[in-house]
XYZ file of C-alpha atoms in Angstrom:
639
model
C 6.477 3.896 0.640
C 10.441 5.281 -0.298
C 11.405 4.361 -4.004
C 14.711 2.643 -4.521
C 15.560 2.702 -7.577
C 19.759 1.591 -8.865
C 22.182 0.975 -12.097
C 24.967 -0.832 -13.527
C 25.616 0.559 -16.994
C 27.741 2.278 -19.345
C 25.527 4.757 -20.798
C 24.336 7.764 -18.448
C 21.703 6.398 -15.782
C 21.568 9.856 -14.761
C 17.715 10.135 -16.831
C 16.658 6.210 -16.007
C 17.024 7.603 -12.222
C 16.074 10.554 -12.028
C 12.838 9.067 -14.524
C 12.248 6.146 -12.137
C 11.463 7.611 -9.152
C 8.970 10.456 -10.479
C 7.178 6.840 -11.756
C 7.062 6.231 -7.534
C 6.677 9.847 -6.206
C 2.278 7.963 -5.966
C 4.061 6.391 -2.716
C 5.160 9.830 -1.198
C 7.891 11.281 -0.027
C 9.184 14.366 1.727
C 12.646 14.409 0.417
C 14.673 13.047 -2.706
C 18.007 12.775 -4.111
C 20.148 10.802 -6.740
C 24.011 9.587 -6.465
C 26.115 8.309 -8.813
C 29.888 7.152 -9.166
C 31.456 9.387 -11.914
C 34.596 7.317 -13.388
C 32.086 5.044 -13.968
C 31.353 7.424 -17.856
C 35.355 5.771 -17.964
C 39.085 7.021 -17.452
C 38.085 11.102 -18.658
C 35.949 11.285 -15.495
C 37.708 12.283 -12.738
C 36.265 9.605 -10.338
C 34.247 9.586 -7.116
C 30.607 9.637 -5.647
C 28.705 12.459 -5.972
C 24.552 13.077 -5.478
C 22.087 16.066 -5.345
C 19.729 15.973 -2.226
C 16.345 17.745 -2.114
C 13.175 18.477 -0.038
C 11.584 19.576 -3.105
C 9.471 17.090 -5.690
C 11.180 14.630 -8.227
C 11.242 17.078 -11.367
C 13.048 20.016 -8.905
C 15.880 16.975 -8.192
C 15.987 16.203 -11.958
C 16.869 20.099 -11.904
C 19.655 20.654 -9.429
C 20.875 17.379 -11.445
C 21.074 18.823 -14.459
C 22.325 22.794 -13.810
C 25.519 20.220 -11.496
C 26.334 18.350 -14.574
C 25.075 14.724 -12.530
C 25.906 12.053 -14.575
C 27.417 8.643 -14.229
C 26.994 5.454 -15.742
C 26.116 3.675 -11.865
C 23.989 5.114 -10.191
C 21.175 5.282 -7.037
C 18.308 7.459 -6.513
C 15.395 7.554 -3.502
C 12.497 9.056 -2.660
C 12.005 8.935 1.400
C 9.063 8.817 3.788
C 10.650 10.983 6.745
C 10.662 8.449 10.024
C 13.660 8.763 11.089
C 14.450 12.552 11.482
C 12.154 15.846 9.597
C 12.774 16.459 6.112
C 14.822 17.841 5.529
C 18.166 17.977 3.080
C 21.153 16.886 5.187
C 18.583 14.511 6.435
C 17.459 12.838 2.263
C 18.824 10.315 0.659
C 21.674 8.602 -0.218
C 23.277 9.062 3.127
C 27.620 9.153 1.955
C 29.981 7.641 4.761
C 33.088 9.211 4.443
C 35.089 6.404 6.297
C 36.539 7.722 10.337
C 37.798 10.676 10.696
C 36.338 14.764 10.392
C 33.992 15.337 8.357
C 34.524 17.998 5.185
C 33.670 20.760 5.521
C 30.172 21.950 3.750
C 31.695 24.391 0.925
C 34.409 21.365 -0.119
C 33.210 20.133 -3.972
C 30.338 17.084 -3.945
C 33.091 14.621 -4.503
C 33.104 13.361 -1.654
C 31.345 10.178 -0.139
C 33.253 6.319 -0.342
C 30.079 5.034 0.004
C 26.818 5.661 -1.045
C 23.342 3.668 -0.487
C 19.888 4.079 0.515
C 17.637 2.464 2.465
C 13.919 1.592 2.478
C 12.918 0.564 6.565
C 13.503 0.785 9.745
C 16.801 0.108 11.579
C 15.363 -0.996 14.969
C 18.931 -0.896 16.773
C 19.912 1.995 15.532
C 21.824 3.437 18.470
C 23.726 0.844 19.916
C 25.490 1.366 16.230
C 25.741 4.151 16.009
C 27.223 4.814 19.810
C 29.506 1.957 18.315
C 30.756 3.852 14.968
C 31.212 6.897 16.317
C 33.638 5.658 19.304
C 35.162 4.242 15.854
C 35.372 7.926 14.860
C 33.113 7.893 12.515
C 31.116 11.347 12.390
C 27.391 11.532 11.574
C 25.181 14.316 10.033
C 21.899 13.323 10.125
C 18.919 11.929 12.302
C 18.650 8.726 9.754
C 18.482 4.912 11.119
C 20.023 5.067 7.014
C 23.502 6.009 8.207
C 24.229 3.708 10.570
C 24.202 1.415 7.504
C 26.438 3.091 5.402
C 29.062 3.319 8.087
C 28.827 0.549 8.242
C 29.709 -0.452 5.411
C 32.803 1.216 5.637
C 33.926 -0.023 8.042
C 33.747 -3.624 6.658
C 35.128 -2.391 3.878
C 38.361 -4.021 2.641
C 37.411 -4.490 -0.919
C 34.981 -6.204 -1.650
C 31.702 -3.894 -1.278
C 29.325 -7.512 -1.564
C 31.649 -9.020 1.545
C 31.497 -5.605 3.127
C 27.265 -5.390 2.411
C 27.390 -8.475 3.631
C 28.298 -8.800 6.767
C 27.097 -5.311 7.684
C 23.707 -6.999 7.174
C 24.553 -9.225 10.088
C 24.274 -7.106 12.776
C 20.945 -5.290 11.486
C 18.246 -5.727 12.958
C 14.626 -4.873 11.551
C 13.991 -3.770 7.977
C 15.448 -3.082 5.289
C 15.969 -2.808 1.185
C 18.720 -1.057 1.103
C 21.517 -0.732 -2.564
C 25.220 0.803 -2.355
C 28.220 1.737 -4.236
C 31.604 2.556 -3.777
C 33.590 5.122 -4.905
C 36.649 2.125 -5.878
C 33.920 -0.053 -7.122
C 33.052 2.279 -10.450
C 30.862 -0.521 -11.796
C 29.116 -1.972 -9.027
C 25.928 -1.934 -7.358
C 25.123 -3.806 -4.522
C 21.920 -4.914 -2.736
C 19.313 -6.791 -0.107
C 16.508 -6.881 1.404
C 15.157 -8.044 4.276
C 11.068 -7.194 5.937
C 11.156 -4.586 3.102
C 10.699 -5.032 -1.068
C 13.124 -5.133 -3.746
C 13.715 -6.572 -7.323
C 16.227 -6.734 -9.673
C 16.128 -5.648 -13.449
C 17.800 -7.703 -16.004
C 18.844 -5.618 -19.830
C 21.322 -5.860 -22.304
C 25.054 -5.805 -21.139
C 22.922 -3.929 -17.940
C 21.360 -4.157 -14.700
C 18.528 -2.946 -12.154
C 17.317 -2.637 -8.590
C 14.066 -0.775 -8.107
C 11.141 -1.298 -4.779
C 9.081 -1.509 -7.433
C 8.676 -2.924 -11.486
C 6.440 0.347 -12.026
C 9.547 2.062 -11.484
C 11.906 0.193 -14.182
C 8.473 0.679 -17.151
C 10.177 1.341 -21.142
C 13.657 -0.036 -19.494
C 13.361 -3.512 -19.141
C 10.627 -6.412 -18.149
C 12.889 -8.916 -17.430
C 12.755 -9.060 -13.216
C 13.728 -10.865 -10.211
C 11.755 -10.634 -7.649
C 14.176 -11.223 -4.465
C 12.495 -13.008 -1.256
C 14.249 -12.666 2.223
C 17.320 -11.859 3.213
C 18.587 -12.057 -0.638
C 22.176 -10.324 -1.560
C 22.398 -9.237 -4.719
C 25.752 -7.978 -6.214
C 25.319 -6.031 -9.889
C 28.302 -5.355 -12.047
C 28.297 -4.972 -15.811
C 26.911 -7.949 -18.128
C 25.985 -9.904 -14.647
C 24.285 -10.307 -11.754
C 24.118 -13.462 -8.849
C 22.326 -14.086 -5.650
C 23.147 -14.985 -2.928
C 20.079 -16.165 -0.309
C 19.911 -16.141 3.743
C 21.445 -19.183 4.786
C 24.755 -17.583 2.347
C 24.098 -20.271 -0.795
C 24.300 -18.197 -4.283
C 20.549 -19.019 -6.284
C 20.202 -20.105 -9.703
C 17.785 -19.247 -11.525
C 15.339 -22.076 -11.502
C 15.408 -20.839 -7.156
C 15.015 -16.887 -8.349
C 13.783 -17.502 -12.014
C 13.822 -13.532 -14.158
C 10.276 -13.082 -15.291
C 8.373 -11.684 -17.839
C 6.353 -7.908 -16.510
C 4.283 -5.284 -17.918
C 4.295 -2.861 -15.292
C 3.157 -0.418 -18.116
C 3.611 3.376 -17.102
C 0.572 4.387 -19.097
C -1.615 3.145 -16.885
C -0.173 6.196 -14.654
C -1.645 8.873 -16.829
C -3.589 11.009 -15.594
C -5.647 11.489 -18.816
C -8.526 14.877 -18.602
C -8.948 13.820 -14.718
C -7.716 16.839 -12.212
C -6.422 14.019 -9.863
C -5.433 10.666 -9.788
C -7.913 9.950 -7.181
C -10.880 11.533 -8.984
C -9.529 8.948 -12.331
C -9.568 6.121 -9.729
C -12.987 7.099 -8.279
C -14.695 6.796 -12.030
C -12.203 3.391 -12.380
C -14.242 1.856 -9.975
C -17.012 -0.335 -12.975
C -13.820 -0.827 -15.424
C -11.500 -2.068 -11.694
C -15.209 -4.388 -10.986
C -15.316 -5.710 -13.937
C -12.093 -7.120 -14.411
C -11.846 -8.246 -11.530
C -15.049 -10.407 -12.490
C -13.485 -11.646 -15.206
C -13.787 -14.882 -15.786
C -15.751 -15.811 -13.440
C -18.957 -18.290 -14.352
C -19.121 -19.862 -10.474
C -18.986 -20.002 -7.093
C -15.513 -22.788 -7.232
C -12.354 -23.187 -5.223
C -9.995 -22.577 -7.870
C -10.362 -18.551 -8.063
C -8.480 -18.617 -5.410
C -5.989 -21.609 -6.488
C -3.480 -18.739 -7.997
C -1.542 -18.237 -5.344
C 2.543 -20.605 -5.799
C 2.004 -23.519 -3.766
C -1.324 -24.618 -4.919
C -1.064 -28.376 -6.594
C -3.504 -31.387 -8.223
C -6.849 -30.317 -9.459
C -8.082 -27.502 -9.967
C -9.517 -25.835 -7.400
C -8.165 -29.137 -5.063
C -5.671 -27.110 -2.355
C -8.744 -23.996 -1.865
C -11.950 -27.355 -1.106
C -9.986 -29.291 1.161
C -8.397 -25.897 3.475
C -12.437 -24.465 2.642
C -13.327 -27.581 3.612
C -10.346 -28.148 6.873
C -11.345 -24.515 8.715
C -13.475 -23.886 11.444
C -12.829 -20.278 11.408
C -11.673 -17.144 10.118
C -8.915 -14.673 10.844
C -8.869 -11.335 8.936
C -5.527 -9.290 9.429
C -5.139 -6.156 7.549
C -4.412 -2.060 8.496
C -6.129 1.275 7.252
C -8.790 0.854 4.412
C -8.142 -3.289 3.533
C -8.987 -3.078 6.962
C -12.019 -1.720 6.777
C -12.847 -4.609 4.230
C -12.371 -6.971 5.984
C -14.300 -5.722 8.324
C -17.400 -4.909 6.162
C -16.978 -9.211 5.396
C -17.167 -10.621 8.799
C -20.723 -10.215 8.394
C -20.649 -11.987 4.721
C -18.942 -14.778 6.323
C -20.997 -15.093 9.364
C -24.840 -14.233 7.604
C -23.851 -16.617 4.454
C -21.071 -18.804 4.582
C -21.650 -19.117 8.800
C -17.927 -19.366 9.865
C -17.472 -17.452 13.232
C -15.232 -15.178 11.924
C -11.891 -12.278 13.163
C -11.082 -8.666 12.072
C -7.735 -7.929 13.251
C -6.024 -4.293 12.723
C -2.477 -6.596 11.754
C -0.319 -4.078 13.227
C -0.888 -4.762 17.066
C -2.091 -8.678 16.203
C 1.730 -9.863 16.758
C 1.663 -8.308 19.643
C -0.788 -9.562 21.449
C -0.942 -13.508 23.344
C -3.703 -14.261 21.301
C -5.099 -18.387 21.052
C -4.060 -20.047 18.352
C -6.846 -22.092 16.027
C -5.259 -24.921 13.054
C -7.674 -24.989 11.316
C -8.304 -21.127 11.420
C -7.886 -19.788 7.527
C -5.456 -16.536 8.089
C -7.013 -13.884 4.993
C -4.001 -11.211 4.365
C -5.721 -8.282 2.656
C -3.180 -6.028 0.591
C -2.933 -3.722 -2.027
C 0.338 -3.434 -2.276
C 1.367 -7.455 -1.164
C 3.636 -5.097 0.765
C 2.467 -3.831 3.021
C 4.958 -4.520 6.365
C 2.676 -4.563 9.080
C 0.830 -7.204 7.595
C 3.377 -9.283 6.227
C 5.086 -9.371 10.166
C 1.602 -10.358 11.332
C 0.906 -12.981 8.767
C 4.421 -14.499 9.834
C 3.431 -14.567 13.179
C 0.398 -16.516 12.842
C 2.190 -19.225 11.012
C 4.351 -19.323 13.479
C 1.769 -20.221 15.904
C 0.605 -22.653 13.307
C -1.896 -21.706 11.721
C -0.551 -22.279 7.672
C -3.673 -22.008 5.623
C -3.404 -18.447 4.568
C -5.124 -16.656 1.825
C -4.522 -13.186 1.004
C -7.053 -10.966 -1.573
C -4.014 -8.134 -3.258
C -3.858 -6.306 -6.235
C -0.557 -7.742 -7.291
C 0.408 -11.158 -8.260
C 4.367 -11.089 -7.722
C 4.593 -10.129 -4.534
C 5.125 -11.050 -0.900
C 2.291 -11.539 0.786
C 1.287 -14.030 -2.460
C 4.135 -16.164 -2.786
C 4.029 -16.484 1.145
C 0.271 -17.135 0.813
C -0.796 -20.601 -0.125
C -3.703 -19.367 -1.634
C -5.117 -16.503 -3.632
C -7.725 -14.307 -5.286
C -5.899 -11.309 -7.601
C -8.006 -8.621 -7.852
C -7.598 -5.961 -11.271
C -8.388 -2.616 -10.227
C -4.614 -1.785 -11.991
C -2.031 0.790 -10.341
C -4.033 2.912 -7.729
C -1.327 5.746 -7.633
C -3.674 8.568 -5.043
C -3.003 7.515 -2.018
C -5.913 7.585 -0.809
C -7.346 4.219 -1.804
C -10.599 3.449 -3.677
C -10.655 1.556 -6.693
C -8.391 -0.970 -4.672
C -10.548 -0.869 -1.444
C -13.740 -1.940 -4.233
C -12.117 -4.207 -5.576
C -11.308 -6.012 -2.051
C -14.932 -6.224 -1.008
C -15.843 -8.096 -4.616
C -13.074 -10.243 -3.751
C -13.723 -10.786 -0.146
C -17.793 -11.223 -1.168
C -16.280 -13.990 -3.816
C -14.260 -15.983 -0.890
C -17.161 -15.725 1.368
C -19.600 -17.110 -1.354
C -16.552 -20.233 -1.941
C -16.636 -20.585 1.898
C -20.479 -21.095 2.554
C -20.557 -23.301 -0.998
C -17.604 -25.118 0.017
C -19.801 -25.725 3.897
C -23.617 -26.400 2.228
C -24.371 -23.100 2.701
C -25.387 -21.817 -0.452
C -27.747 -23.505 -3.183
C -28.087 -23.264 -7.236
C -30.677 -20.990 -6.820
C -28.567 -18.442 -4.327
C -25.434 -18.963 -5.596
C -26.438 -17.854 -9.241
C -28.289 -14.875 -7.856
C -25.576 -13.685 -5.826
C -23.508 -13.785 -9.916
C -26.121 -12.340 -11.345
C -26.305 -8.860 -9.065
C -22.425 -9.343 -8.482
C -22.406 -9.032 -12.568
C -24.546 -5.891 -12.730
C -21.972 -4.298 -10.674
C -20.551 -2.026 -13.435
C -23.675 -0.786 -14.379
C -24.905 -0.457 -10.949
C -21.682 1.830 -9.559
C -22.036 4.361 -13.300
C -25.335 5.475 -12.096
C -23.708 5.971 -8.542
C -20.698 8.763 -10.180
C -23.919 9.797 -11.578
C -23.945 11.190 -8.536
C -21.842 13.806 -8.036
C -22.961 16.991 -8.753
C -24.814 15.916 -5.772
C -21.834 15.244 -4.079
C -20.013 18.610 -4.780
C -22.913 19.934 -3.368
C -22.304 18.608 0.137
C -18.347 19.237 -0.150
C -19.037 22.979 -0.082
C -21.080 23.054 3.063
C -18.463 20.753 4.086
C -15.257 22.510 3.339
C -15.702 25.013 6.437
C -15.985 22.804 8.856
C -13.117 21.144 10.712
C -15.756 18.033 12.173
C -17.955 15.651 11.110
C -19.225 12.584 12.364
C -20.174 9.088 10.534
C -22.545 6.635 10.775
C -23.698 3.317 9.903
C -25.338 0.462 11.141
C -24.587 -3.535 10.390
C -22.732 -3.572 7.182
C -22.154 -0.328 6.401
C -20.605 0.416 9.760
C -17.462 0.101 8.099
C -17.763 1.739 5.050
C -19.238 4.626 8.042
C -15.432 3.981 8.834
C -14.314 3.689 5.637
C -15.658 7.615 4.285
C -14.465 9.081 7.860
C -11.019 7.997 7.064
C -11.184 9.399 2.719
C -12.453 12.360 4.461
C -9.505 13.054 7.395
C -7.650 11.614 4.964
C -7.087 14.090 2.485
C -9.236 16.764 3.714
C -7.244 17.600 6.433
C -10.821 16.966 8.296
C -11.240 15.785 11.728
C -13.605 12.581 11.035
C -14.474 10.035 13.292
C -17.981 7.060 12.411
C -19.152 5.085 14.932
C -22.692 2.482 15.008
C -25.125 4.691 14.859
C -26.608 3.041 18.011
C -23.696 4.374 20.189
C -23.882 8.387 19.451
C -26.098 7.849 22.801
C -23.351 6.227 24.702
C -21.459 9.291 24.145
C -20.771 10.900 20.047
C -24.320 13.440 20.756
C -21.897 15.327 23.302
C -20.425 16.866 20.089
C -23.641 17.566 18.051
C -24.346 20.949 17.243
C -25.168 22.502 13.688
C -21.532 23.081 12.937
C -20.318 19.212 12.803
C -21.979 17.927 10.283
C -23.041 14.271 10.402
C -23.095 11.567 7.828
C -25.593 8.592 7.217
C -25.619 5.656 4.884
C -29.205 4.838 4.925
C -29.462 1.511 3.137
C -32.738 -0.265 2.743
C -32.163 -2.830 5.105
C -33.652 -3.974 8.357
C -32.006 -1.271 10.253
C -33.449 1.230 8.852
C -35.958 1.882 11.948
C -33.564 1.837 14.164
C -31.179 4.006 12.468
C -34.449 6.105 11.803
C -33.900 7.018 15.157
C -30.514 7.608 15.806
C -30.943 10.803 13.072
C -34.157 11.909 15.291
C -31.502 11.828 17.859
C -29.495 13.848 16.419
C -32.197 16.010 15.129
C -32.973 17.318 18.289
C -29.841 18.756 19.186
C -29.930 20.819 15.958
C -27.290 18.497 14.186
C -26.929 19.039 10.377
C -27.889 15.155 8.628
C -26.177 14.291 5.078
C -28.062 11.016 4.502
C -27.484 8.762 2.257
C -30.506 7.263 1.464
C -32.580 4.186 -0.645
C -35.314 5.090 -2.904
C -37.711 3.599 -1.154
C -36.392 4.639 2.712
C -38.777 6.901 2.991
C -36.519 9.764 4.424
C -36.641 13.687 2.122
C -35.002 16.448 2.774
C -35.961 19.355 4.767
C -34.246 22.127 7.681
C -31.295 20.605 8.788
C -31.596 17.437 6.711
C -29.982 16.728 3.197
C -30.759 13.193 1.189
C -29.496 12.238 -1.649
C -30.578 8.897 -3.021
C -29.133 6.677 -3.888
C -30.044 4.258 -7.747
C -30.983 0.929 -6.586
C -31.273 -0.702 -3.795
C -28.461 -3.728 -3.734
C -28.254 -5.704 -0.041
C -25.478 -7.331 0.306
C -23.398 -5.769 -1.405
C -24.971 -2.178 -0.721
C -21.466 -1.233 0.602
C -19.389 -1.901 -2.956
C -22.300 1.401 -3.503
C -22.461 3.686 -1.056
C -18.833 4.033 -0.301
C -18.514 5.535 -3.788
C -20.326 8.886 -3.223
C -18.144 8.877 0.637
C -14.999 8.715 -1.257
C -16.244 12.027 -3.611
C -17.382 13.234 -0.740
C -13.804 13.856 0.409
C -12.925 14.039 -3.447
C -14.263 17.363 -4.029
C -14.287 18.031 -0.090
C -10.184 18.591 -0.268
C -10.521 20.325 -3.666
C -12.605 23.389 -1.893
C -9.623 23.358 1.063
C -6.383 23.225 -2.042
C -5.100 20.401 -0.045
C -2.912 17.715 -1.648
C -5.139 15.403 -2.796
C -2.647 12.411 -4.060
C -0.078 13.461 -2.069
C -1.071 14.137 1.567
C 1.101 15.272 4.257
C 2.386 12.905 5.819
C 1.408 10.262 4.276
C 2.876 7.268 1.673
C 0.749 4.911 -0.329
C 2.720 1.274 0.203
C 4.165 1.430 3.989
C 6.817 -0.943 3.645
C 8.108 -0.467 7.398
C 5.990 -0.745 11.191
């Protein structure tokens, strides 16, 4: 979601701050800004805090700071995804506090603020704090919860910014990652995090803050991952970290890690959009995710801190002890979990429940200490999923495992076991390769649990592994269907509604296809188990309602054919993804694309790819912003 970059240096760091924001654009945002300490470049400067803010793209912000000669060696920058208050310049970060008293007139010089602050997250008690600060004489110019924090820090300031931030955060309820500068301390940035990610970048005589290591690619590869409740103080040539209890933390507790966050991964290359690039990267992403997999052994899931003993020992003990699985995830990751439920119950024979993470912790549930809690997250920082994980742990469910694409994320650090997918950087907001690599990881998890429960013979293991190793080739064959998908997309671009149907294991794939279409083309789309048509959705079927049907040659095919006839009898138009031997032929009101081969239990990984392409090319035909769809963000780090 929102992006933070901050720096303390002896050089002009505005280009670094803005470049960092550009590398975080993929997260999604609707405004951006930068604030610097004018005196930080030397005594010849007039001093004070300056800022520039925009509701345009970061490229326009760069033009603005260049035109206004905004320069400084200490500064903070931000991309905002609106929560409190509309996308508008007065709501954009950084926010200033000018102290108590009347607000300066709009035409006064830019050197105004006493405190400048950027913030990711949501402050739940902002209204109560706002009222108290207004009573003390603080004037508010935005609708944001963030401005409350800036004034709160100012109210605690008595000559030491770190102490002021330390006092202020004790009054905050909610989630935050913040970076703060003060006009009286030209070479200092203070940061704090609780519920939102924040990292420290260590340089030669200069230090950085960011919400993602990618923001600092090419600047420093020495990274410290801040933990829940940490405060960090950045000054020239030194930094220190204080933990939640107020204790200073050394490098044993917060080690410096070398992180290769290659910005080259974000190069578009010959593709029109990042989403298209990432769809076509799926064969490589799956191959990388499966690299080194020689057998289904528990050590595949020992990748998280806390694993001990012989390789695989911790995972083996857990898999032998559990009697059920609980999957927690959001959005696309939730749909991958829904598909995994079918695998886990049919192959591993273990009861499995899948919960929307944002709902799970707000209802009364029945905890089972012998449950394996599985979280799924592309970023590993999804706020709802992290909160659900912690809630499950608080209920005594301590067997935890994550399927995640970022090995250094909070999700990996907080789970005892992990399987790290290797999708690489995913820039497009609508997830594609992260989804298919999650499915690959979940299928391996299924096989590992099945093995531990004595439900997987050597022959079955070999057969499944052979099919998985063939996936990259199979995916290439599916991608070759793109010209046929483009023809479908021309029809869909004229529509405003669509239905997606699937049965069994492919119902979650229908859900994912509908989500992709609505995310980037803004066509209203819903998905149903095909058998549910006659229980309500059939009322919507007309020639103006295209029906996408996922039709593999499985045990439910004949049932699905009957559902398709129900649609045709009412004038509906079907668009069917069918295996070659399903005997479904194109005709009036029936458009068929034949999949290259039937792929058994792994079929969802192949059938989802044409649905991704359909959404992509429909969005292109409608002229929407494919990579940055309206109102959405990539990494959802707020509730």
